[in-house]
Amino acid sequence: MEKPHQVMLLLGGNLGDRAAVLAAARSRIAAAVGPLLLVSREYETEPWGAFADGEKRQPFMNQAVVAETDAAPEEVLDIIQQIERELGRPEHRPEYGAAGERIYRCRTIDIDILFYDSEIIDTERLKVPHPRFAERLFALEPAAEIRPGYVHPGLKISLKELFNSILLGDSQ
């Protein structure tokens, strides 16, 4: 029998009752992806990146979780995208500004796969570890809280060390 996998997800949102939406997401993840082994505290963070014109930049609430799963990485992606839709996130495609920068929108929920075991996955649909993880303190802090000794498979550095290097202002 194959050993279950561990997937680390980042949950976040800045619309509606953020704590209630995170709770609903955790419940649905536990039911559809697999049992939650670790759950960080909730972090309130300022929006990151460029937002669409006219969108009020409201604070996000973020949280990292680790689930045990028998699902393959792209199956996990399908499941979390379904959970996002169920919790009010509309279908979305990446948007880019005139200078090529990614444009973000406010949302009730966003669920990203940060890590899947210690695998490096690079397909058209899925990139794991999450490509911008190391530059996003709002993702790194909750992840380092629950798995400080986990070694980033691409950077070969523990999450605690990576978090401390960002806090100290070291370049990546």
C-alpha positions as protocol buffer text, in pm:
chain_id: "A"
residue {
  index: 1
  type: MET
  ca { x: 0 y: 0 z: 0 }
}
residue {
  index: 2
  type: GLU
  ca { x: 134 y: 340 z: -99 }
}
residue {
  index: 3
  type: LYS
  ca { x: 210 y: 584 z: 180 }
}
residue {
  index: 4
  type: PRO
  ca { x: -21 y: 890 z: 185 }
}
residue {
  index: 5
  type: HIS
  ca { x: 120 y: 1220 z: 63 }
}
residue {
  index: 6
  type: GLN
  ca { x: 140 y: 1546 z: 253 }
}
residue {
  index: 7
  type: VAL
  ca { x: 34 y: 1865 z: 81 }
}
residue {
  index: 8
  type: MET
  ca { x: 84 y: 2214 z: 225 }
}
residue {
  index: 9
  type: LEU
  ca { x: -177 y: 2466 z: 119 }
}
residue {
  index: 10
  type: LEU
  ca { x: -204 y: 2839 z: 172 }
}
residue {
  index: 11
  type: LEU
  ca { x: -555 y: 2975 z: 228 }
}
residue {
  index: 12
  type: GLY
  ca { x: -629 y: 3344 z: 199 }
}
residue {
  index: 13
  type: GLY
  ca { x: -899 y: 3596 z: 126 }
}
residue {
  index: 14
  type: ASN
  ca { x: -994 y: 3958 z: 177 }
}
residue {
  index: 15
  type: LEU
  ca { x: -1370 y: 3973 z: 116 }
}
residue {
  index: 16
  type: GLY
  ca { x: -1660 y: 3884 z: 343 }
}
residue {
  index: 17
  type: ASP
  ca { x: -1625 y: 3718 z: 682 }
}
residue {
  index: 18
  type: ARG
  ca { x: -1264 y: 3610 z: 628 }
}
residue {
  index: 19
  type: ALA
  ca { x: -1238 y: 3388 z: 938 }
}
residue {
  index: 20
  type: ALA
  ca { x: -1563 y: 3207 z: 851 }
}
residue {
  index: 21
  type: VAL
  ca { x: -1449 y: 3152 z: 492 }
}
residue {
  index: 22
  type: LEU
  ca { x: -1115 y: 3009 z: 611 }
}
residue {
  index: 23
  type: ALA
  ca { x: -1302 y: 2778 z: 850 }
}
residue {
  index: 24
  type: ALA
  ca { x: -1529 y: 2660 z: 568 }
}
residue {
  index: 25
  type: ALA
  ca { x: -1227 y: 2604 z: 343 }
}
residue {
  index: 26
  type: ARG
  ca { x: -1049 y: 2401 z: 612 }
}
residue {
  index: 27
  type: SER
  ca { x: -1358 y: 2186 z: 662 }
}
residue {
  index: 28
  type: ARG
  ca { x: -1397 y: 2121 z: 289 }
}
residue {
  index: 29
  type: ILE
  ca { x: -1027 y: 2049 z: 245 }
}
residue {
  index: 30
  type: ALA
  ca { x: -1038 y: 1797 z: 531 }
}
residue {
  index: 31
  type: ALA
  ca { x: -1340 y: 1627 z: 371 }
}
residue {
  index: 32
  type: ALA
  ca { x: -1223 y: 1630 z: 7 }
}
residue {
  index: 33
  type: VAL
  ca { x: -840 y: 1636 z: 11 }
}
residue {
  index: 34
  type: GLY
  ca { x: -772 y: 1458 z: 339 }
}
residue {
  index: 35
  type: PRO
  ca { x: -736 y: 1507 z: 712 }
}
residue {
  index: 36
  type: LEU
  ca { x: -558 y: 1819 z: 831 }
}
residue {
  index: 37
  type: LEU
  ca { x: -238 y: 1734 z: 1017 }
}
residue {
  index: 38
  type: LEU
  ca { x: -122 y: 2090 z: 1086 }
}
residue {
  index: 39
  type: VAL
  ca { x: -297 y: 2428 z: 1089 }
}
residue {
  index: 40
  type: SER
  ca { x: -124 y: 2762 z: 1141 }
}
residue {
  index: 41
  type: ARG
  ca { x: -280 y: 3052 z: 1321 }
}
residue {
  index: 42
  type: GLU
  ca { x: -460 y: 3310 z: 1107 }
}
residue {
  index: 43
  type: TYR
  ca { x: -244 y: 3601 z: 988 }
}
residue {
  index: 44
  type: GLU
  ca { x: -384 y: 3936 z: 880 }
}
residue {
  index: 45
  type: THR
  ca { x: -163 y: 4083 z: 608 }
}
residue {
  index: 46
  type: GLU
  ca { x: -160 y: 4374 z: 370 }
}
residue {
  index: 47
  type: PRO
  ca { x: -238 y: 4300 z: 4 }
}
residue {
  index: 48
  type: TRP
  ca { x: 64 y: 4207 z: -204 }
}
residue {
  index: 49
  type: GLY
  ca { x: 122 y: 4304 z: -566 }
}
residue {
  index: 50
  type: ALA
  ca { x: -67 y: 4529 z: -808 }
}
residue {
  index: 51
  type: PHE
  ca { x: -446 y: 4532 z: -783 }
}
residue {
  index: 52
  type: ALA
  ca { x: -698 y: 4612 z: -1055 }
}
residue {
  index: 53
  type: ASP
  ca { x: -805 y: 4977 z: -1084 }
}
residue {
  index: 54
  type: GLY
  ca { x: -1093 y: 5064 z: -855 }
}
residue {
  index: 55
  type: GLU
  ca { x: -1039 y: 4768 z: -621 }
}
residue {
  index: 56
  type: LYS
  ca { x: -1013 y: 4862 z: -255 }
}
residue {
  index: 57
  type: ARG
  ca { x: -697 y: 4708 z: -116 }
}
residue {
  index: 58
  type: GLN
  ca { x: -841 y: 4537 z: 191 }
}
residue {
  index: 59
  type: PRO
  ca { x: -626 y: 4331 z: 432 }
}
residue {
  index: 60
  type: PHE
  ca { x: -607 y: 3958 z: 371 }
}
residue {
  index: 61
  type: MET
  ca { x: -638 y: 3680 z: 624 }
}
residue {
  index: 62
  type: ASN
  ca { x: -399 y: 3394 z: 548 }
}
residue {
  index: 63
  type: GLN
  ca { x: -340 y: 3052 z: 695 }
}
residue {
  index: 64
  type: ALA
  ca { x: -128 y: 2748 z: 607 }
}
residue {
  index: 65
  type: VAL
  ca { x: -246 y: 2389 z: 648 }
}
residue {
  index: 66
  type: VAL
  ca { x: -92 y: 2048 z: 586 }
}
residue {
  index: 67
  type: ALA
  ca { x: -328 y: 1773 z: 473 }
}
residue {
  index: 68
  type: GLU
  ca { x: -263 y: 1405 z: 429 }
}
residue {
  index: 69
  type: THR
  ca { x: -391 y: 1284 z: 94 }
}
residue {
  index: 70
  type: ASP
  ca { x: -403 y: 994 z: -148 }
}
residue {
  index: 71
  type: ALA
  ca { x: -479 y: 1236 z: -433 }
}
residue {
  index: 72
  type: ALA
  ca { x: -223 y: 1316 z: -701 }
}
residue {
  index: 73
  type: PRO
  ca { x: -106 y: 1680 z: -723 }
}
residue {
  index: 74
  type: GLU
  ca { x: -333 y: 1779 z: -1013 }
}
residue {
  index: 75
  type: GLU
  ca { x: -627 y: 1607 z: -843 }
}
residue {
  index: 76
  type: VAL
  ca { x: -559 y: 1824 z: -536 }
}
residue {
  index: 77
  type: LEU
  ca { x: -556 y: 2128 z: -768 }
}
residue {
  index: 78
  type: ASP
  ca { x: -895 y: 2029 z: -914 }
}
residue {
  index: 79
  type: ILE
  ca { x: -1040 y: 1980 z: -565 }
}
residue {
  index: 80
  type: ILE
  ca { x: -917 y: 2313 z: -426 }
}
residue {
  index: 81
  type: GLN
  ca { x: -1038 y: 2502 z: -734 }
}
residue {
  index: 82
  type: GLN
  ca { x: -1382 y: 2346 z: -680 }
}
residue {
  index: 83
  type: ILE
  ca { x: -1372 y: 2452 z: -314 }
}
residue {
  index: 84
  type: GLU
  ca { x: -1281 y: 2807 z: -423 }
}
residue {
  index: 85
  type: ARG
  ca { x: -1587 y: 2815 z: -654 }
}
residue {
  index: 86
  type: GLU
  ca { x: -1813 y: 2676 z: -380 }
}
residue {
  index: 87
  type: LEU
  ca { x: -1694 y: 2954 z: -147 }
}
residue {
  index: 88
  type: GLY
  ca { x: -1770 y: 3232 z: -393 }
}
residue {
  index: 89
  type: ARG
  ca { x: -1456 y: 3277 z: -598 }
}
residue {
  index: 90
  type: PRO
  ca { x: -1543 y: 3332 z: -964 }
}
residue {
  index: 91
  type: GLU
  ca { x: -1354 y: 3160 z: -1244 }
}
residue {
  index: 92
  type: HIS
  ca { x: -1035 y: 3353 z: -1302 }
}
residue {
  index: 93
  type: ARG
  ca { x: -754 y: 3382 z: -1550 }
}
residue {
  index: 94
  type: PRO
  ca { x: -431 y: 3569 z: -1481 }
}
residue {
  index: 95
  type: GLU
  ca { x: -443 y: 3937 z: -1578 }
}
residue {
  index: 96
  type: TYR
  ca { x: -141 y: 4150 z: -1664 }
}
residue {
  index: 97
  type: GLY
  ca { x: -81 y: 4525 z: -1674 }
}
residue {
  index: 98
  type: ALA
  ca { x: 78 y: 4726 z: -1954 }
}
residue {
  index: 99
  type: ALA
  ca { x: 426 y: 4672 z: -1809 }
}
residue {
  index: 100
  type: GLY
  ca { x: 370 y: 4295 z: -1783 }
}
residue {
  index: 101
  type: GLU
  ca { x: 306 y: 4291 z: -1408 }
}
residue {
  index: 102
  type: ARG
  ca { x: 48 y: 4051 z: -1270 }
}
residue {
  index: 103
  type: ILE
  ca { x: -278 y: 4223 z: -1168 }
}
residue {
  index: 104
  type: TYR
  ca { x: -463 y: 4082 z: -867 }
}
residue {
  index: 105
  type: ARG
  ca { x: -826 y: 4111 z: -758 }
}
residue {
  index: 106
  type: CYS
  ca { x: -996 y: 4098 z: -421 }
}
residue {
  index: 107
  type: ARG
  ca { x: -1143 y: 3756 z: -345 }
}
residue {
  index: 108
  type: THR
  ca { x: -1331 y: 3560 z: -85 }
}
residue {
  index: 109
  type: ILE
  ca { x: -1084 y: 3271 z: -101 }
}
residue {
  index: 110
  type: ASP
  ca { x: -763 y: 3172 z: -272 }
}
residue {
  index: 111
  type: ILE
  ca { x: -608 y: 2831 z: -209 }
}
residue {
  index: 112
  type: ASP
  ca { x: -258 y: 2762 z: -336 }
}
residue {
  index: 113
  type: ILE
  ca { x: -54 y: 2444 z: -328 }
}
residue {
  index: 114
  type: LEU
  ca { x: 274 y: 2544 z: -166 }
}
residue {
  index: 115
  type: PHE
  ca { x: 434 y: 2199 z: -140 }
}
residue {
  index: 116
  type: TYR
  ca { x: 345 y: 1839 z: -223 }
}
residue {
  index: 117
  type: ASP
  ca { x: 574 y: 1609 z: -24 }
}
residue {
  index: 118
  type: SER
  ca { x: 920 y: 1720 z: -139 }
}
residue {
  index: 119
  type: GLU
  ca { x: 834 y: 1704 z: -508 }
}
residue {
  index: 120
  type: ILE
  ca { x: 917 y: 1959 z: -772 }
}
residue {
  index: 121
  type: ILE
  ca { x: 632 y: 1975 z: -1024 }
}
residue {
  index: 122
  type: ASP
  ca { x: 642 y: 2187 z: -1338 }
}
residue {
  index: 123
  type: THR
  ca { x: 346 y: 2134 z: -1568 }
}
residue {
  index: 124
  type: GLU
  ca { x: 135 y: 2376 z: -1765 }
}
residue {
  index: 125
  type: ARG
  ca { x: -135 y: 2366 z: -1495 }
}
residue {
  index: 126
  type: LEU
  ca { x: 72 y: 2334 z: -1180 }
}
residue {
  index: 127
  type: LYS
  ca { x: 404 y: 2451 z: -1043 }
}
residue {
  index: 128
  type: VAL
  ca { x: 513 y: 2320 z: -703 }
}
residue {
  index: 129
  type: PRO
  ca { x: 675 y: 2453 z: -493 }
}
residue {
  index: 130
  type: HIS
  ca { x: 466 y: 2763 z: -554 }
}
residue {
  index: 131
  type: PRO
  ca { x: 691 y: 2980 z: -776 }
}
residue {
  index: 132
  type: ARG
  ca { x: 663 y: 3302 z: -573 }
}
residue {
  index: 133
  type: PHE
  ca { x: 656 y: 3141 z: -228 }
}
residue {
  index: 134
  type: ALA
  ca { x: 1000 y: 3263 z: -118 }
}
residue {
  index: 135
  type: GLU
  ca { x: 917 y: 3629 z: -189 }
}
residue {
  index: 136
  type: ARG
  ca { x: 583 y: 3632 z: -10 }
}
residue {
  index: 137
  type: LEU
  ca { x: 608 y: 3678 z: 364 }
}
residue {
  index: 138
  type: PHE
  ca { x: 230 y: 3624 z: 393 }
}
residue {
  index: 139
  type: ALA
  ca { x: 286 y: 3267 z: 269 }
}
residue {
  index: 140
  type: LEU
  ca { x: 620 y: 3198 z: 428 }
}
residue {
  index: 141
  type: GLU
  ca { x: 532 y: 3302 z: 784 }
}
residue {
  index: 142
  type: PRO
  ca { x: 238 y: 3064 z: 837 }
}
residue {
  index: 143
  type: ALA
  ca { x: 422 y: 2784 z: 654 }
}
residue {
  index: 144
  type: ALA
  ca { x: 731 y: 2829 z: 872 }
}
residue {
  index: 145
  type: GLU
  ca { x: 510 y: 2832 z: 1182 }
}
residue {
  index: 146
  type: ILE
  ca { x: 378 y: 2481 z: 1118 }
}
residue {
  index: 147
  type: ARG
  ca { x: 679 y: 2326 z: 942 }
}
residue {
  index: 148
  type: PRO
  ca { x: 994 y: 2521 z: 1042 }
}
residue {
  index: 149
  type: GLY
  ca { x: 1229 y: 2233 z: 960 }
}
residue {
  index: 150
  type: TYR
  ca { x: 1077 y: 2150 z: 621 }
}
residue {
  index: 151
  type: VAL
  ca { x: 1343 y: 2196 z: 351 }
}
residue {
  index: 152
  type: HIS
  ca { x: 1225 y: 2379 z: 40 }
}
residue {
  index: 153
  type: PRO
  ca { x: 1296 y: 2124 z: -236 }
}
residue {
  index: 154
  type: GLY
  ca { x: 1416 y: 2385 z: -485 }
}
residue {
  index: 155
  type: LEU
  ca { x: 1606 y: 2623 z: -259 }
}
residue {
  index: 156
  type: LYS
  ca { x: 1747 y: 2355 z: -25 }
}
residue {
  index: 157
  type: ILE
  ca { x: 1688 y: 2572 z: 283 }
}
residue {
  index: 158
  type: SER
  ca { x: 1451 y: 2517 z: 576 }
}
residue {
  index: 159
  type: LEU
  ca { x: 1139 y: 2732 z: 599 }
}
residue {
  index: 160
  type: LYS
  ca { x: 1264 y: 2875 z: 929 }
}
residue {
  index: 161
  type: GLU
  ca { x: 1596 y: 2975 z: 770 }
}
residue {
  index: 162
  type: LEU
  ca { x: 1418 y: 3120 z: 467 }
}
residue {
  index: 163
  type: PHE
  ca { x: 1180 y: 3317 z: 690 }
}
residue {
  index: 164
  type: ASN
  ca { x: 1468 y: 3449 z: 901 }
}
residue {
  index: 165
  type: SER
  ca { x: 1663 y: 3551 z: 589 }
}
residue {
  index: 166
  type: ILE
  ca { x: 1367 y: 3756 z: 464 }
}
residue {
  index: 167
  type: LEU
  ca { x: 1322 y: 3919 z: 806 }
}
residue {
  index: 168
  type: LEU
  ca { x: 1690 y: 4010 z: 809 }
}
residue {
  index: 169
  type: GLY
  ca { x: 1664 y: 4150 z: 456 }
}
residue {
  index: 170
  type: ASP
  ca { x: 1896 y: 3902 z: 287 }
}
residue {
  index: 171
  type: SER
  ca { x: 1855 y: 3885 z: -89 }
}
residue {
  index: 172
  type: GLN
  ca { x: 1709 y: 3570 z: -236 }
}
